[in-house]
XYZ file of C-alpha atoms in Angstrom:
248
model
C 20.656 16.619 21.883
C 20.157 20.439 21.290
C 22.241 23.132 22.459
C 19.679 24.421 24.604
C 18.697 21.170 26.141
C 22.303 20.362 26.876
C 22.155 23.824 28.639
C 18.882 23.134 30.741
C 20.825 19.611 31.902
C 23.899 21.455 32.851
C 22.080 24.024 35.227
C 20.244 21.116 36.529
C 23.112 18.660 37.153
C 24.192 20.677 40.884
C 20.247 19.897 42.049
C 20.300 15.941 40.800
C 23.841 15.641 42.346
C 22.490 16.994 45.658
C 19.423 15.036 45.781
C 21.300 11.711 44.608
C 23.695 12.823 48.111
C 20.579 13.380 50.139
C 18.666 10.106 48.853
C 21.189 7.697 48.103
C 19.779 4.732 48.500
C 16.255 5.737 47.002
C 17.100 6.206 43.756
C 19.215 3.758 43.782
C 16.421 1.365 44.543
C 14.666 3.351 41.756
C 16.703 3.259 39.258
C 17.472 -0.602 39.797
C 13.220 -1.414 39.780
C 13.308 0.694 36.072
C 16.413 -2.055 35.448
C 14.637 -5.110 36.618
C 11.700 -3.802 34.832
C 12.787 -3.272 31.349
C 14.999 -7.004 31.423
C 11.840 -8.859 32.156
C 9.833 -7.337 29.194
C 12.672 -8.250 27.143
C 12.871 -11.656 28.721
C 9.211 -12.138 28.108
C 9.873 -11.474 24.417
C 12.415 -13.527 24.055
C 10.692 -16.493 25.374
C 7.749 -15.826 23.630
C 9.005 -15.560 20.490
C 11.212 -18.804 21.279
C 8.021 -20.457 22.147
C 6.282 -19.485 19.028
C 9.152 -20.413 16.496
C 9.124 -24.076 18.373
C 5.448 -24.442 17.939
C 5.183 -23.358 15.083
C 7.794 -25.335 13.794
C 5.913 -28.538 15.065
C 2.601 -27.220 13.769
C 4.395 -27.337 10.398
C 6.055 -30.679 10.848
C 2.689 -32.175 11.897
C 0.870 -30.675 8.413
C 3.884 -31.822 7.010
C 4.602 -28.098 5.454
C 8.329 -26.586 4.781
C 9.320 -24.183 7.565
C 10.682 -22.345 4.295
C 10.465 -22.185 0.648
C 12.750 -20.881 -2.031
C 10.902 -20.211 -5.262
C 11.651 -18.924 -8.981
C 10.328 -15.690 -9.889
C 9.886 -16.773 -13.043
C 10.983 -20.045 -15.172
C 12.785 -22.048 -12.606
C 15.848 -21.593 -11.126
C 19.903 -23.894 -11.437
C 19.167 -27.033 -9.261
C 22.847 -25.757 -7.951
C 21.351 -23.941 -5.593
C 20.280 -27.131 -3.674
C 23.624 -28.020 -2.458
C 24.141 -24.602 -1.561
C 21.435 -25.225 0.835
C 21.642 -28.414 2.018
C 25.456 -27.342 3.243
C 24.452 -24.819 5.693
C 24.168 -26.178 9.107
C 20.953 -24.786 9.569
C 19.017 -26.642 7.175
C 17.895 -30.237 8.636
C 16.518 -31.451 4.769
C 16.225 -29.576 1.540
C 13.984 -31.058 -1.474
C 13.566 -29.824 -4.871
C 10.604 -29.536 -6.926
C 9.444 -28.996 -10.273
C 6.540 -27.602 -11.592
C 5.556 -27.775 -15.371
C 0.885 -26.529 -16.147
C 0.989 -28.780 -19.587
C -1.928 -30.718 -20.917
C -2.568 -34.015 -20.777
C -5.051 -36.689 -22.396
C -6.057 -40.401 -22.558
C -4.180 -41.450 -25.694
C -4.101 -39.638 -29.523
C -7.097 -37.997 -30.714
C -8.632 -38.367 -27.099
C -10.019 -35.183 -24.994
C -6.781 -33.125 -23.745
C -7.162 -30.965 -20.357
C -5.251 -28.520 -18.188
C -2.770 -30.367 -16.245
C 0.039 -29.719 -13.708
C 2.945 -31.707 -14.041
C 5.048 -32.085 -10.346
C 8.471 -33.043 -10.147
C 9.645 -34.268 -6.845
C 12.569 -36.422 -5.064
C 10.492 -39.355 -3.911
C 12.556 -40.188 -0.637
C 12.757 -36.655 0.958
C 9.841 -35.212 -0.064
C 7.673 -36.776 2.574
C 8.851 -34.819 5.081
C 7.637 -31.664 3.747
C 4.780 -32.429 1.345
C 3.174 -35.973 2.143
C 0.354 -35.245 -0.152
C 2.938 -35.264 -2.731
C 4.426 -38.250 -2.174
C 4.107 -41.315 -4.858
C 2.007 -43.984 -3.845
C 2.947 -47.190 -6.166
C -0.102 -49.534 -7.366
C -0.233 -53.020 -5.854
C 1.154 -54.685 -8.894
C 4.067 -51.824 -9.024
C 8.073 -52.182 -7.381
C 8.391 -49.630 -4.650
C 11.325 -48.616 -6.393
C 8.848 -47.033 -9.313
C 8.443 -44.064 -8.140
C 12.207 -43.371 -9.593
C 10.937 -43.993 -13.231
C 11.231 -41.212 -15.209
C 8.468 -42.706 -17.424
C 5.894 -43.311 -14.243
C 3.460 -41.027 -13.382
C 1.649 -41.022 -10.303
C -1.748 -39.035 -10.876
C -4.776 -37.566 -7.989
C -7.968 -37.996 -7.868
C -8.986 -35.110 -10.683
C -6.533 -36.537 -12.761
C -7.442 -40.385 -12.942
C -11.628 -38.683 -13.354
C -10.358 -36.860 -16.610
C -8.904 -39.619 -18.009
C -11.695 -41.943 -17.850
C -10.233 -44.759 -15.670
C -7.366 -45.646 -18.192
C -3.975 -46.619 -17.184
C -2.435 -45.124 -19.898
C -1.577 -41.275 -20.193
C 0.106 -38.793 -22.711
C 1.745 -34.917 -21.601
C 2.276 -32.073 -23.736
C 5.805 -31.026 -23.872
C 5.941 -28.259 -26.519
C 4.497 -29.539 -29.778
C 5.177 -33.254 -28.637
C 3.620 -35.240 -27.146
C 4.945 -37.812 -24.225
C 3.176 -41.278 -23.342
C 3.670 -42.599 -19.587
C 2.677 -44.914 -17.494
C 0.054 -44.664 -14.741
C 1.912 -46.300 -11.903
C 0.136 -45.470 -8.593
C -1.678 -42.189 -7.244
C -0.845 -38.907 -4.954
C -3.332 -37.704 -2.045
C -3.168 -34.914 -3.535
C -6.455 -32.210 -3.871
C -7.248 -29.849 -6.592
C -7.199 -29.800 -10.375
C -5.849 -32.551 -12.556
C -1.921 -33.130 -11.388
C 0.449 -36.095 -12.095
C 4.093 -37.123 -9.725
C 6.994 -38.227 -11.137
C 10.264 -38.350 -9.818
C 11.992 -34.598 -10.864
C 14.798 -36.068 -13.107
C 12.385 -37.980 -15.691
C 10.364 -33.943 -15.494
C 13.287 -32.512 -16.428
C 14.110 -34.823 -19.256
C 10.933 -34.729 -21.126
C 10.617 -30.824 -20.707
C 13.519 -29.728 -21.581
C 14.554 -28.675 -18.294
C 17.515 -30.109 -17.139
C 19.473 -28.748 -14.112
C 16.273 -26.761 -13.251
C 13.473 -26.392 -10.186
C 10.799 -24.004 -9.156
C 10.885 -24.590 -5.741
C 13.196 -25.716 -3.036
C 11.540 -27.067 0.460
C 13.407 -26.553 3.317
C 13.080 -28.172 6.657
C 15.217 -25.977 9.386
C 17.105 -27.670 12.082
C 16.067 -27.282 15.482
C 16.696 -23.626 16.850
C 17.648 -22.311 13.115
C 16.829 -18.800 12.247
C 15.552 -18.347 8.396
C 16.733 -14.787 8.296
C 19.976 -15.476 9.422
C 19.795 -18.054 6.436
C 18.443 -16.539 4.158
C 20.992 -13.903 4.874
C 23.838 -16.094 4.281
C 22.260 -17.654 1.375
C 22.130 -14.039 -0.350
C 19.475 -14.960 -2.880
C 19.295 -13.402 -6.249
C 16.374 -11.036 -7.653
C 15.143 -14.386 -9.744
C 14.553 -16.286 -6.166
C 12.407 -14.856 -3.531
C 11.931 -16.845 0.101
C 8.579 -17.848 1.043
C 7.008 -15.395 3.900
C 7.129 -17.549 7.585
C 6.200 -14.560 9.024
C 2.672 -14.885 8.358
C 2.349 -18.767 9.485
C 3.486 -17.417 12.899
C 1.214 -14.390 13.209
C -1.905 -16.790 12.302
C -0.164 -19.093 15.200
C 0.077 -16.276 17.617
């Protein structure tokens, strides 16, 4: 405060001290209504943001979307990371992923076209990405979709390859032949499953992901995580902000 509003409060202070001795109980009451006032606009807040972060929350968990994603800036980030996660006490499930844009064709000399290659960990990933989840053939073990030499391809995939069960990726100047072993729900462009360790192998990317899905536990604040996590420049946390303003 300014000298010369310090010296304004100081001439004043004799008045308010007389009035506070003349109306005692007035201002009082006054001064207790401003209270009363200000803790129930904060106690609408609070419950109103409490009450969007738990719907929201379920919205996600419905849609079957991460209530948080970790992501590489650039090529992928150490899979190390993921047991960082999955130790704090605020994260209820944490999934990796693997993304790889390659080509892909029917078999050698065939058409090649633009396709995404998706690592995943077949029995957590349903929880956060169901359209991502491997869907064996009938004549295929459950157990399949943890072959690193199975592929599990959508609806734009299985059209540019012509029906064929058989299907070849690009991996640098080689080329790798797999196995058609069920389909994704998946949307979009041309994209193939497989489980993230058989991705890995064939591109040359061990001990790396792109993504990491997280699933908070109930009552969990991501900033508070994300704080504690301390992420490097080369990972960046996916914005949850927005989700809950579209909610809201």
């Amino acid at each position: 405060m300014k000298p010369a509003a310090w010296a304004i409060v100081w001439r004043l202070a004799p008045l308010l001290r007389r009035e506070w001795a003349l109306h005692p109980w007035r201002h009082g009451a006054a001064l207790l209504a401003v209270a009363l006032g200000v803790a129930l606009a904060w106690s609408v807040h609070l419950i109103n943001h409490s009450a969007l972060a738990e719907f929201g929350a379920a919205v996600r968990q419905a849609n079957g979307q991460p209530d948080l994603s970790l992501r590489a800036q650039r090529e992928g980030f150490d899979d190390a990371w993921l047991e960082r996660v999955q130790a704090d006490p605020a994260v209820a499930l944490a999934t990796p992923v693997l993304e790889v844009d390659s080509h892909g064709r029917a078999a050698p000399g065939a058409r090649r076209f633009a396709l995404r290659v998706i690592g995943v960990d077949a029995l957590s990933i349903a929880a956060v990405a169901p359209q991502l989840l491997p869907r064996p053939a009938g004549d295929r073990e459950p157990w399949s979709v943890l072959d690193p030499q199975a592929a599990f391809a959508n609806a734009a995939a299985r059209e540019a390859l012509g029906g064929v069960s058989s299907l070849e990726v690009q991996s640098g100047p080689r080329w790798v032949a797999l196995a058609l072993a069920g389909d994704v729900a998946a949307g979009g462009g041309p994209l193939v499953v497989m489980d993230i360790a058989g991705v890995q192998q064939h591109f040359g990317l061990l001990g790396r992901v792109t993504r990491i899905d997280i699933r908070l536990a109930a009552g969990a604040d991501a900033a508070a995580l994300l704080q504690r996590l301390a992420l490097p420049p080369s990972i960046r946390a996916a914005d949850a902000g927005a989700g809950e303003q579209r909610i809201s």
